[in-house]
CSV table of C-alpha atoms and ligand atoms in Angstrom, one decimal:
chain,number,residue,atom,x,y,z
A,1,MET,CA,-0.2,-0.2,0.3
A,2,ASP,CA,1.4,3.5,-0.8
A,3,LYS,CA,1.9,6.0,1.8
A,4,LEU,CA,2.7,9.8,1.4
A,5,LEU,CA,5.7,11.4,3.1
A,6,VAL,CA,4.6,15.2,3.9
A,7,THR,CA,6.8,17.8,5.0
A,8,GLY,CA,5.2,21.5,6.5
A,9,PRO,CA,4.8,23.9,6.7
A,10,CYS,CA,5.0,25.1,3.3
A,11,GLN,CA,3.5,27.7,1.5
A,12,LEU,CA,1.4,27.0,-1.8
A,13,ASN,CA,1.8,28.9,-4.9
A,14,GLY,CA,0.3,29.2,-8.7
A,15,SER,CA,-2.1,27.4,-10.7
A,16,VAL,CA,-3.6,23.9,-11.1
A,17,GLU,CA,-6.3,23.0,-13.1
A,18,ILE,CA,-9.0,20.6,-11.5
A,19,SER,CA,-9.9,17.2,-13.2
A,20,SER,CA,-13.4,16.2,-14.4
A,21,ALA,CA,-15.7,15.4,-11.4
A,22,LYS,CA,-15.7,11.9,-10.3
A,23,ASN,CA,-19.1,12.3,-8.9
A,24,ALA,CA,-20.5,13.2,-12.6
A,25,THR,CA,-18.2,10.8,-14.5
A,26,LEU,CA,-19.4,7.8,-12.7
A,27,PRO,CA,-23.2,8.4,-13.5
A,28,ILE,CA,-22.3,9.1,-16.9
A,29,LEU,CA,-20.3,6.1,-17.8
A,30,ALA,CA,-23.2,3.5,-16.3
A,31,ALA,CA,-25.5,5.3,-18.8
A,32,THR,CA,-23.4,4.8,-21.7
A,33,ILE,CA,-25.7,0.8,-21.3
A,34,LEU,CA,-28.3,2.8,-22.4
A,35,PHE,CA,-27.3,3.5,-25.7
A,36,PRO,CA,-26.8,0.9,-28.5
A,37,PHE,CA,-24.2,2.8,-30.1
A,38,PRO,CA,-20.3,3.8,-29.3
A,39,VAL,CA,-20.4,6.8,-27.2
A,40,LYS,CA,-17.1,9.3,-27.0
A,41,PHE,CA,-15.2,11.5,-24.1
A,42,VAL,CA,-12.3,13.3,-23.8
A,43,GLY,CA,-10.6,14.3,-20.2
A,44,ILE,CA,-11.8,10.8,-18.2
A,45,PRO,CA,-9.8,11.5,-14.7
A,46,ASP,CA,-7.4,8.9,-14.3
A,47,LEU,CA,-9.2,7.6,-10.9
A,48,MET,CA,-9.5,4.3,-9.1
A,49,ASP,CA,-13.6,4.5,-9.1
A,50,VAL,CA,-13.7,5.4,-12.7
A,51,GLY,CA,-11.4,2.2,-13.0
A,52,THR,CA,-13.5,0.3,-11.3
A,53,ILE,CA,-16.8,1.6,-13.5
A,54,LEU,CA,-14.9,0.8,-16.8
A,55,LYS,CA,-14.3,-2.9,-15.2
A,56,LEU,CA,-17.9,-3.4,-14.2
A,57,LEU,CA,-18.7,-2.2,-17.8
A,58,GLN,CA,-16.2,-4.3,-19.6
A,59,SER,CA,-17.5,-7.3,-17.1
A,60,MET,CA,-21.0,-7.0,-18.9
A,61,GLY,CA,-19.4,-7.5,-22.1
A,62,ILE,CA,-19.5,-3.8,-23.0
A,63,LYS,CA,-16.5,-2.6,-25.3
A,64,VAL,CA,-14.0,0.3,-23.8
A,65,THR,CA,-11.4,1.8,-25.4
A,66,LYS,CA,-9.1,3.9,-23.7
A,67,ASN,CA,-6.0,6.0,-24.8
A,68,ASP,CA,-5.6,8.5,-21.5
A,69,GLY,CA,-8.3,10.4,-21.1
A,70,ASP,CA,-9.8,9.9,-24.4
A,71,VAL,CA,-12.4,6.8,-23.6
A,72,VAL,CA,-15.0,5.2,-26.0
A,73,VAL,CA,-17.4,2.9,-24.6
A,74,ASP,CA,-19.4,0.5,-27.1
A,75,ALA,CA,-22.6,-0.9,-25.4
A,76,THR,CA,-23.8,-2.0,-28.7
A,77,LYS,CA,-24.2,-5.4,-27.3
A,78,LEU,CA,-24.3,-7.0,-23.9
A,79,ASP,CA,-23.0,-10.6,-22.8
A,80,ASN,CA,-25.0,-10.1,-19.5
A,81,GLN,CA,-27.0,-8.1,-17.0
A,82,HIS,CA,-24.9,-8.7,-13.6
A,83,ALA,CA,-22.8,-6.8,-11.5
A,84,ASP,CA,-20.9,-9.2,-9.6
A,85,TYR,CA,-20.3,-8.3,-5.6
A,86,LEU,CA,-16.7,-8.5,-5.8
A,87,LEU,CA,-16.2,-4.7,-8.2
A,88,VAL,CA,-19.7,-3.3,-6.5
A,89,LYS,CA,-18.1,-3.9,-3.0
A,90,THR,CA,-15.2,-1.4,-3.3
A,91,MET,CA,-17.5,1.1,-5.0
A,92,ARG,CA,-20.7,2.2,-4.1
A,93,ALA,CA,-21.7,4.3,-7.5
A,94,SER,CA,-21.9,0.5,-8.9
A,95,VAL,CA,-25.4,0.2,-8.1
A,96,LEU,CA,-25.7,2.6,-11.0
A,97,VAL,CA,-25.9,0.3,-13.5
A,98,LEU,CA,-29.2,-1.0,-12.0
A,99,GLY,CA,-31.5,2.0,-13.9
A,100,PRO,CA,-30.1,1.4,-17.3
A,101,LEU,CA,-29.8,-2.2,-17.1
A,102,LEU,CA,-33.4,-2.6,-16.0
A,103,ALA,CA,-34.4,-0.2,-18.7
A,104,ARG,CA,-33.1,-1.2,-21.8
A,105,TYR,CA,-33.1,-5.1,-20.9
A,106,GLY,CA,-35.9,-5.9,-18.4
A,107,VAL,CA,-33.5,-7.4,-16.3
A,108,ALA,CA,-30.6,-7.0,-13.7
A,109,SER,CA,-28.8,-8.6,-11.0
A,110,VAL,CA,-26.6,-6.1,-8.8
A,111,SER,CA,-24.7,-6.6,-5.9
A,112,LEU,CA,-26.1,-4.8,-3.0
A,113,PRO,CA,-23.6,-2.3,-1.8
A,114,GLY,CA,-23.9,-2.7,1.8
A,115,GLY,CA,-22.3,-0.3,4.3
A,116,CYS,CA,-19.4,2.3,3.5
A,117,ALA,CA,-17.1,3.8,6.4
A,118,ILE,CA,-19.3,6.8,6.2
A,119,GLY,CA,-22.2,5.7,7.3
A,120,ALA,CA,-25.0,2.8,6.4
A,121,ARG,CA,-26.4,4.3,3.1
A,122,PRO,CA,-29.0,2.2,2.1
A,123,VAL,CA,-30.5,2.1,-1.5
A,124,ASP,CA,-34.3,2.1,-0.5
A,125,ILE,CA,-34.9,5.1,-2.6
A,126,HIS,CA,-33.4,3.8,-5.4
A,127,LEU,CA,-35.7,0.7,-5.1
A,128,THR,CA,-39.1,2.0,-4.5
A,129,GLY,CA,-38.5,4.3,-7.3
A,130,LEU,CA,-38.0,1.7,-9.6
A,131,GLU,CA,-40.6,-0.6,-8.4
A,132,LYS,CA,-42.8,2.8,-9.1
A,133,MET,CA,-42.3,2.5,-12.4
A,134,GLY,CA,-43.0,-1.0,-12.6
A,135,ALA,CA,-40.1,-3.3,-11.7
A,136,GLN,CA,-40.4,-6.1,-9.7
A,137,ILE,CA,-37.2,-6.5,-7.1
A,138,GLU,CA,-36.1,-9.1,-4.8
A,139,ILE,CA,-33.2,-9.0,-2.9
A,140,GLU,CA,-31.3,-12.8,-2.8
A,141,ASN,CA,-28.1,-14.3,-2.0
A,142,GLY,CA,-27.0,-10.4,-1.3
A,143,TYR,CA,-28.2,-9.3,-4.5
A,144,ILE,CA,-30.9,-7.0,-6.0
A,145,LYS,CA,-33.0,-9.0,-8.7
A,146,ALA,CA,-35.1,-6.7,-10.8
A,147,LYS,CA,-36.9,-7.4,-13.9
A,148,CYS,CA,-40.0,-6.1,-15.9
A,149,ASP,CA,-41.9,-6.5,-19.2
A,150,LYS,CA,-41.2,-2.5,-19.9
A,151,LEU,CA,-40.5,0.2,-17.4
A,152,LYS,CA,-43.3,2.8,-17.4
A,153,GLY,CA,-43.1,6.4,-17.0
A,154,ALA,CA,-44.3,7.3,-13.2
A,155,VAL,CA,-44.3,10.7,-10.9
A,156,VAL,CA,-41.7,9.6,-8.2
A,157,THR,CA,-41.4,11.8,-4.9
A,158,PHE,CA,-38.4,11.2,-2.9
A,159,PRO,CA,-38.5,11.3,1.0
A,160,PHE,CA,-34.9,12.3,0.2
A,161,PRO,CA,-33.2,14.0,-2.4
A,162,SER,CA,-30.4,11.1,-2.7
A,163,VAL,CA,-28.1,11.9,-5.4
A,164,GLY,CA,-27.7,8.1,-6.7
A,165,ALA,CA,-31.7,7.7,-6.3
A,166,THR,CA,-31.9,10.4,-8.6
A,167,GLU,CA,-29.7,9.3,-11.3
A,168,ASN,CA,-30.7,5.9,-11.1
A,169,ILE,CA,-34.1,7.1,-12.0
A,170,MET,CA,-33.7,9.4,-14.4
A,171,MET,CA,-31.7,6.7,-16.1
A,172,ALA,CA,-34.2,4.1,-16.2
A,173,ALA,CA,-36.5,6.7,-17.1
A,174,VAL,CA,-34.9,7.3,-20.9
A,175,LEU,CA,-36.3,4.0,-22.1
A,176,ALA,CA,-39.5,3.8,-20.0
A,177,GLU,CA,-42.8,4.0,-21.4
A,178,GLY,CA,-43.7,7.6,-21.3
A,179,THR,CA,-42.8,10.5,-19.2
A,180,THR,CA,-41.2,10.4,-15.8
A,181,VAL,CA,-41.2,13.4,-13.2
A,182,ILE,CA,-38.8,13.0,-10.1
A,183,GLU,CA,-40.6,14.8,-7.4
A,184,ASN,CA,-37.8,16.4,-4.4
A,185,ALA,CA,-35.0,15.4,-6.8
A,186,ALA,CA,-31.6,16.0,-5.7
A,187,MET,CA,-30.3,19.6,-7.5
A,188,GLU,CA,-26.5,18.8,-7.3
A,189,PRO,CA,-24.4,19.7,-10.7
A,190,GLU,CA,-23.3,16.4,-11.3
A,191,ILE,CA,-27.5,15.6,-12.0
A,192,ASP,CA,-27.5,18.2,-14.1
A,193,ASP,CA,-24.4,17.4,-16.2
A,194,LEU,CA,-25.7,13.7,-16.5
A,195,ALA,CA,-28.9,15.2,-17.7
A,196,HIS,CA,-26.5,17.6,-20.4
A,197,PHE,CA,-24.6,14.0,-21.4
A,198,LEU,CA,-27.7,12.3,-22.1
A,199,MET,CA,-29.5,14.8,-23.7
A,200,SER,CA,-26.4,15.2,-25.8
A,201,GLN,CA,-27.4,11.3,-27.0
A,202,GLY,CA,-30.8,12.9,-28.2
A,203,VAL,CA,-32.5,12.3,-24.7
A,204,LYS,CA,-35.4,14.9,-24.0
A,205,ILE,CA,-34.9,16.4,-20.1
A,206,GLU,CA,-36.5,19.1,-18.4
A,207,GLY,CA,-35.8,20.4,-14.8
A,208,ALA,CA,-32.6,19.1,-13.9
A,209,GLY,CA,-30.7,21.3,-11.6
A,210,THR,CA,-34.1,22.1,-9.9
A,211,SER,CA,-35.8,19.9,-7.3
A,212,ARG,CA,-38.3,18.7,-10.1
A,213,ILE,CA,-37.0,16.8,-13.6
A,214,THR,CA,-39.1,15.4,-15.7
A,215,ILE,CA,-37.8,12.9,-18.4
A,216,HIS,CA,-39.8,11.6,-21.9
A,217,GLY,CA,-38.8,8.1,-22.4
A,218,MET,CA,-37.8,7.2,-25.7
A,219,LYS,CA,-37.6,4.1,-28.1
A,220,GLU,CA,-33.7,3.1,-28.2
A,221,SER,CA,-34.1,3.7,-32.2
A,222,GLU,CA,-34.9,7.1,-31.5
A,223,LEU,CA,-31.4,7.8,-29.7
A,224,LYS,CA,-28.9,9.5,-31.7
A,225,PRO,CA,-25.2,9.1,-31.5
A,226,ASN,CA,-23.4,12.0,-31.2
A,227,PRO,CA,-20.3,12.4,-33.0
A,228,LYS,CA,-18.8,15.3,-30.6
A,229,SER,CA,-17.1,13.7,-27.4
A,230,TYR,CA,-18.6,14.6,-24.3
A,231,ARG,CA,-16.0,16.2,-21.6
A,232,VAL,CA,-17.6,15.8,-17.8
A,233,ILE,CA,-17.6,19.1,-16.0
A,234,GLY,CA,-14.5,20.2,-14.0
A,235,ASP,CA,-14.8,18.6,-10.0
A,236,ARG,CA,-16.2,21.2,-7.6
A,237,ILE,CA,-15.3,19.3,-4.3
A,238,GLU,CA,-11.0,18.7,-5.9
A,239,ALA,CA,-11.7,22.4,-6.2
A,240,ALA,CA,-13.0,23.6,-3.0
A,241,THR,CA,-9.9,21.0,-1.7
A,242,PHE,CA,-7.2,23.3,-3.8
A,243,ILE,CA,-9.0,26.2,-2.7
A,244,ILE,CA,-9.2,25.7,0.9
A,245,ALA,CA,-4.9,24.2,1.0
A,246,GLY,CA,-4.2,27.9,-0.8
A,247,ILE,CA,-6.0,29.2,2.2
A,248,MET,CA,-4.3,27.2,5.0
A,249,SER,CA,-0.6,27.8,3.3
A,250,GLY,CA,-1.3,31.4,2.9
A,251,GLY,CA,-0.1,31.5,-0.4
A,252,GLU,CA,-1.6,32.7,-4.0
A,253,VAL,CA,-3.1,30.1,-5.1
A,254,LYS,CA,-5.1,29.8,-9.0
A,255,VAL,CA,-7.7,27.3,-8.9
A,256,THR,CA,-9.0,26.8,-13.0
A,257,GLY,CA,-11.4,24.6,-14.8
A,258,LEU,CA,-14.3,24.7,-12.7
A,259,ASN,CA,-17.5,26.3,-12.8
A,260,PRO,CA,-17.6,28.8,-9.4
A,261,ASP,CA,-21.2,28.8,-9.3
A,262,HIS,CA,-21.2,24.9,-8.0
A,263,LEU,CA,-19.4,26.3,-5.1
A,264,LYS,CA,-21.2,29.1,-3.9
A,265,PHE,CA,-21.8,28.3,-0.5
A,266,VAL,CA,-18.0,27.0,0.0
A,267,ILE,CA,-16.6,30.2,-1.6
A,268,GLU,CA,-19.5,32.9,0.7
A,269,THR,CA,-18.3,30.5,3.7
A,270,LEU,CA,-14.5,31.0,3.4
A,271,THR,CA,-15.3,34.7,2.5
A,272,LYS,CA,-17.4,35.3,5.5
A,273,MET,CA,-14.4,33.5,7.5
A,274,GLY,CA,-11.7,36.5,6.2
A,275,ALA,CA,-10.7,34.6,3.4
A,276,ASN,CA,-9.4,36.9,0.3
A,277,ILE,CA,-10.9,35.6,-2.9
A,278,GLU,CA,-11.3,36.4,-6.4
A,279,VAL,CA,-14.2,34.5,-8.7
A,280,GLY,CA,-13.9,34.9,-12.4
A,281,ARG,CA,-15.8,33.2,-14.8
A,282,ASP,CA,-14.1,29.9,-14.7
A,283,PHE,CA,-11.0,30.3,-12.0
A,284,VAL,CA,-11.1,30.8,-8.3
A,285,GLN,CA,-8.0,33.1,-7.3
A,286,VAL,CA,-6.8,32.5,-3.7
A,287,LYS,CA,-4.8,35.8,-2.6
A,288,LYS,CA,-3.2,36.2,0.5
A,289,SER,CA,-5.3,37.2,3.7
A,290,ASN,CA,-4.8,38.1,7.5
A,291,ARG,CA,-5.4,35.2,9.5
A,292,LEU,CA,-9.4,33.8,9.2
A,293,LYS,CA,-11.8,33.7,11.9
A,294,GLY,CA,-14.2,30.8,13.3
A,295,THR,CA,-17.8,30.1,11.9
A,296,THR,CA,-20.7,27.4,12.0
A,297,ILE,CA,-21.7,25.6,9.2
A,298,GLU,CA,-24.2,22.4,8.7
A,299,THR,CA,-23.8,20.2,6.0
A,300,LEU,CA,-27.0,20.1,3.4
A,301,PRO,CA,-27.8,18.8,0.2
A,302,PHE,CA,-27.2,21.1,-2.5
A,303,PRO,CA,-27.0,24.2,-2.5
A,304,GLY,CA,-26.1,23.7,0.6
A,305,PHE,CA,-22.9,23.1,2.4
A,306,PRO,CA,-21.6,20.2,0.7
A,307,THR,CA,-20.6,17.1,2.9
A,308,ASP,CA,-17.8,16.2,0.6
A,309,VAL,CA,-15.9,19.2,1.8
A,310,GLN,CA,-16.6,19.0,5.7
A,311,ALA,CA,-14.0,17.3,6.3
A,312,GLN,CA,-11.3,19.6,4.7
A,313,MET,CA,-13.4,22.6,6.2
A,314,MET,CA,-12.5,21.4,9.7
A,315,ALA,CA,-8.7,21.0,8.6
A,316,LEU,CA,-9.2,24.8,8.0
A,317,MET,CA,-11.1,25.6,11.3
A,318,SER,CA,-8.3,23.7,12.9
A,319,ILE,CA,-6.1,26.8,12.5
A,320,VAL,CA,-8.2,29.8,12.5
A,321,ASP,CA,-8.8,32.5,15.1
A,322,GLY,CA,-11.6,31.3,17.7
A,323,ASN,CA,-13.8,28.2,17.8
A,324,SER,CA,-16.2,27.1,15.1
A,325,ILE,CA,-19.2,24.4,15.4
A,326,VAL,CA,-19.4,21.3,11.9
A,327,THR,CA,-22.9,19.6,11.9
A,328,GLU,CA,-22.8,16.7,9.4
A,329,THR,CA,-26.6,16.2,8.4
A,330,ILE,CA,-26.0,14.1,5.6
A,331,PHE,CA,-24.1,10.7,6.7
A,332,GLU,CA,-24.1,9.6,10.3
A,333,ASN,CA,-20.2,8.4,10.3
A,334,ARG,CA,-18.3,11.3,8.8
A,335,PHE,CA,-16.1,12.8,11.5
A,336,MET,CA,-13.4,9.9,10.7
A,337,HIS,CA,-11.1,12.1,10.1
A,338,VAL,CA,-11.2,13.5,13.8
A,339,PRO,CA,-9.1,11.4,15.6
A,340,GLU,CA,-6.5,12.2,13.1
A,341,MET,CA,-6.3,15.4,13.4
A,342,ILE,CA,-6.2,15.4,16.7
A,343,ARG,CA,-3.0,13.7,16.7
A,344,MET,CA,-1.8,16.2,14.7
A,345,GLY,CA,-2.7,18.9,17.4
A,346,SER,CA,-6.3,20.2,16.2
A,347,LYS,CA,-8.5,20.9,19.0
A,348,ILE,CA,-11.6,19.3,18.4
A,349,THR,CA,-14.3,18.0,20.3
A,350,LEU,CA,-17.2,15.4,19.2
A,351,LYS,CA,-21.1,15.8,20.5
A,352,GLY,CA,-23.6,13.5,18.7
A,353,ASN,CA,-23.7,14.6,15.0
A,354,SER,CA,-21.2,17.9,15.7
A,355,ALA,CA,-18.0,19.1,16.2
A,356,LEU,CA,-16.6,21.9,17.8
A,357,ILE,CA,-13.1,23.0,16.7
A,358,GLU,CA,-11.0,25.2,18.9
A,359,GLY,CA,-8.6,27.0,16.6
A,360,VAL,CA,-4.9,26.5,17.4
A,361,GLU,CA,-1.6,28.4,16.4
A,362,HIS,CA,-0.2,25.8,14.1
A,363,LEU,CA,-0.4,21.7,13.6
A,364,SER,CA,2.3,19.3,13.9
A,365,GLY,CA,3.5,16.5,11.9
A,366,ALA,CA,2.3,12.7,13.3
A,367,PRO,CA,1.7,9.4,11.7
A,368,VAL,CA,-2.0,9.3,10.1
A,369,MET,CA,-4.1,7.0,8.7
A,370,CYS,CA,-6.8,7.6,5.7
A,371,THR,CA,-10.2,6.0,6.6
A,372,ASP,CA,-12.2,7.5,3.7
A,373,LEU,CA,-11.9,9.5,0.6
A,374,ARG,CA,-12.6,13.2,2.0
A,375,ALA,CA,-11.0,12.2,5.2
A,376,SER,CA,-7.8,12.1,3.6
A,377,ALA,CA,-7.6,14.8,1.6
A,378,ALA,CA,-8.9,16.9,5.0
A,379,LEU,CA,-4.9,14.8,6.2
A,380,ILE,CA,-3.2,16.2,3.2
A,381,LEU,CA,-4.1,19.7,3.9
A,382,CYS,CA,-3.3,19.7,7.6
A,383,ALA,CA,0.1,17.7,6.7
A,384,LEU,CA,1.1,20.6,4.1
A,385,ILE,CA,1.0,23.3,7.1
A,386,ALA,CA,2.1,21.2,10.1
A,387,HIS,CA,5.5,21.9,11.4
A,388,GLY,CA,7.7,18.4,10.7
A,389,GLN,CA,6.7,15.5,8.6
A,390,THR,CA,3.7,13.5,8.6
A,391,GLU,CA,3.1,9.9,7.3
A,392,ILE,CA,-0.2,9.5,5.6
A,393,GLN,CA,-1.2,5.3,5.1
A,394,ARG,CA,-3.7,4.1,3.5
A,395,VAL,CA,-3.6,6.4,0.7
A,396,TYR,CA,-5.3,4.8,-1.7
A,397,HIS,CA,-8.4,6.2,-0.4
A,398,LEU,CA,-7.3,9.4,-2.1
A,399,ASP,CA,-6.5,7.7,-5.0
A,400,ARG,CA,-10.0,6.3,-5.8
A,401,GLY,CA,-11.2,10.3,-6.0
A,402,TYR,CA,-8.1,13.0,-6.9
A,403,GLU,CA,-6.3,12.7,-9.7
A,404,LYS,CA,-2.4,12.9,-9.2
A,405,ILE,CA,-3.3,14.9,-6.1
A,406,ASP,CA,0.4,14.6,-4.6
A,407,GLU,CA,1.6,15.8,-8.0
A,408,LYS,CA,-0.4,18.3,-8.3
A,409,LEU,CA,0.4,19.8,-5.0
A,410,THR,CA,3.9,19.6,-5.5
A,411,LYS,CA,3.9,21.8,-8.7
A,412,LEU,CA,2.5,24.2,-6.2
A,413,GLY,CA,5.3,24.1,-4.0
A,414,GLY,CA,4.2,21.0,-1.3
A,415,LYS,CA,7.2,18.9,-0.4
A,416,ILE,CA,5.2,15.3,-0.7
A,417,GLN,CA,6.8,12.0,-1.2
A,418,ARG,CA,5.0,8.8,-2.7
A,419,VAL,CA,6.7,5.5,-0.9
A,420,LYS,CA,5.6,2.8,-3.2
A,421,GLY,CA,4.5,0.1,-0.9
B,1,LIG,C1,-23.2,11.6,-3.8
B,1,LIG,C2,-21.5,11.4,-3.9
B,1,LIG,C3,-21.2,11.1,-2.5
B,1,LIG,C4,-21.8,12.6,-1.6
B,1,LIG,C5,-23.2,12.2,-1.4
B,1,LIG,C6,-24.0,13.1,-0.9
B,1,LIG,C7,-21.4,9.9,-5.9
B,1,LIG,C8,-21.1,9.0,-6.4
B,1,LIG,N1,-21.1,10.1,-4.6
B,1,LIG,O1,-23.5,9.9,-3.1
B,1,LIG,O2,-20.0,11.8,-2.8
B,1,LIG,O3,-21.4,12.7,-0.2
B,1,LIG,O4,-23.8,12.1,-2.9
B,1,LIG,O5,-23.7,14.1,-1.5
B,1,LIG,O6,-22.1,10.7,-6.5
B,1,LIG,N2,-30.0,7.4,1.5
B,1,LIG,C9,-30.8,6.4,1.8
B,1,LIG,N3,-31.0,5.6,1.1
B,1,LIG,C10,-30.7,5.5,-0.3
B,1,LIG,C11,-30.5,6.5,-0.8
B,1,LIG,C12,-29.4,7.6,0.2
B,1,LIG,O7,-31.1,6.3,3.1
B,1,LIG,O8,-31.6,5.1,-1.0
B,1,LIG,C13,-29.3,7.9,2.4
B,1,LIG,C14,-27.9,8.0,2.4
B,1,LIG,O9,-27.6,6.5,3.5
B,1,LIG,C15,-26.9,9.1,2.8
B,1,LIG,C16,-27.9,9.9,2.7
B,1,LIG,O10,-29.1,9.5,2.4
B,1,LIG,O11,-27.0,9.3,4.5
B,1,LIG,C17,-26.9,10.8,1.1
B,1,LIG,O12,-27.2,9.9,0.1
B,1,LIG,P1,-27.0,10.2,-1.6
B,1,LIG,O13,-27.5,11.1,-1.6
B,1,LIG,O14,-27.9,8.9,-1.9
B,1,LIG,O15,-25.5,10.0,-1.7
B,1,LIG,P2,-24.9,9.2,-3.0
B,1,LIG,O16,-25.1,8.9,-4.5
B,1,LIG,O17,-24.4,7.7,-2.0
């Protein structure tokens, strides 16, 4: 297992280009199952999770051709509609093949993803939605066994705006008979990008990015191949991580290749804390600022503060003036970075789903362990500004969702060494 050795404190300066968003790439690649023709992409990020979804598609007999970020997925023909436990257990988003398989083939057997480190994360909202569209679903031997004659358009009202469930139902609705309306849909930018991708292949969708999405079901023969390659939006979570890294290090960092509207709440919060930030059309420039002050945040579905930036924000709150409070409302166990950060000198007290962070002067390097993707990002941020060396173990969590993060940070002036293991 690789580990990172980070020597701090260091100041980051320069410019960094953000990769395409992992959380948009995964559903979009799953959506290729719907199309009986090759679909072309540019700029697909080199991430472990992307490798997993491509392997999953290939395991069904789908042809994948890859040349760096140029990827062609050809689902003209499938050999099977089975998503095996061995692949699904490594990445929960594998469950996103369920909707498209069922829509195109009327049958799917997809391993139940099970829990993960940050919480139980059931898929009941996905399954109830598909049942509303006429699917018969049973759980057998750890697998979701789903079948239908033909999915039928329906009004699907979610009890909670689940990102994955919105994506699964949107994709299922593409080849359903009639129109589907999703009420209380998730509004994350990645949903909007999935809709754009589907529309680029001839699908008719209205309202993506709002809480009510309408998808007009089509016949397979009505879908249109697009000769142009699709580029997935920039990763707002990666961008937020680099923005926070720049602020924490006291340097000047230009983060490019994102839509700053996707980070409106994060940028507003950082500005309120005293960060000096310039926002352009497709970049965010962090400038030198005085020491920041503490604040209060609560994670919420988009457009609220993203749970995927909560850990990184807590890293920043560790070294600002005064106290901060973070309340996590999306996942039940998303404070696993806290004990590791405390080992580096952060002063954090947990109470239920809230954390009180008392700002300290500086952090100090220590051996720490990654527990999940965003927790790992928070540990790198702390390590960059901590005095001395930090050894970060289990960095495979980081490699799931950050493309070449150590190389990008090194280019900005970070002192990071990857030790292969
Ligand atoms: C997606 C993102 C993840 C992000 C999360 C919330 C991807 C690949 N992952 O995850 O990075 O942290 O959105 O912004 O895009 N829930 C249920 N039943 C369901 C579905 C969800 O109870 O059927 C609960 C989950 O356990 C969790 C909450 O709803 O507590 C949010 O889940 P959801 O919005 O579905 O997130 P994901 O799609 O899993």
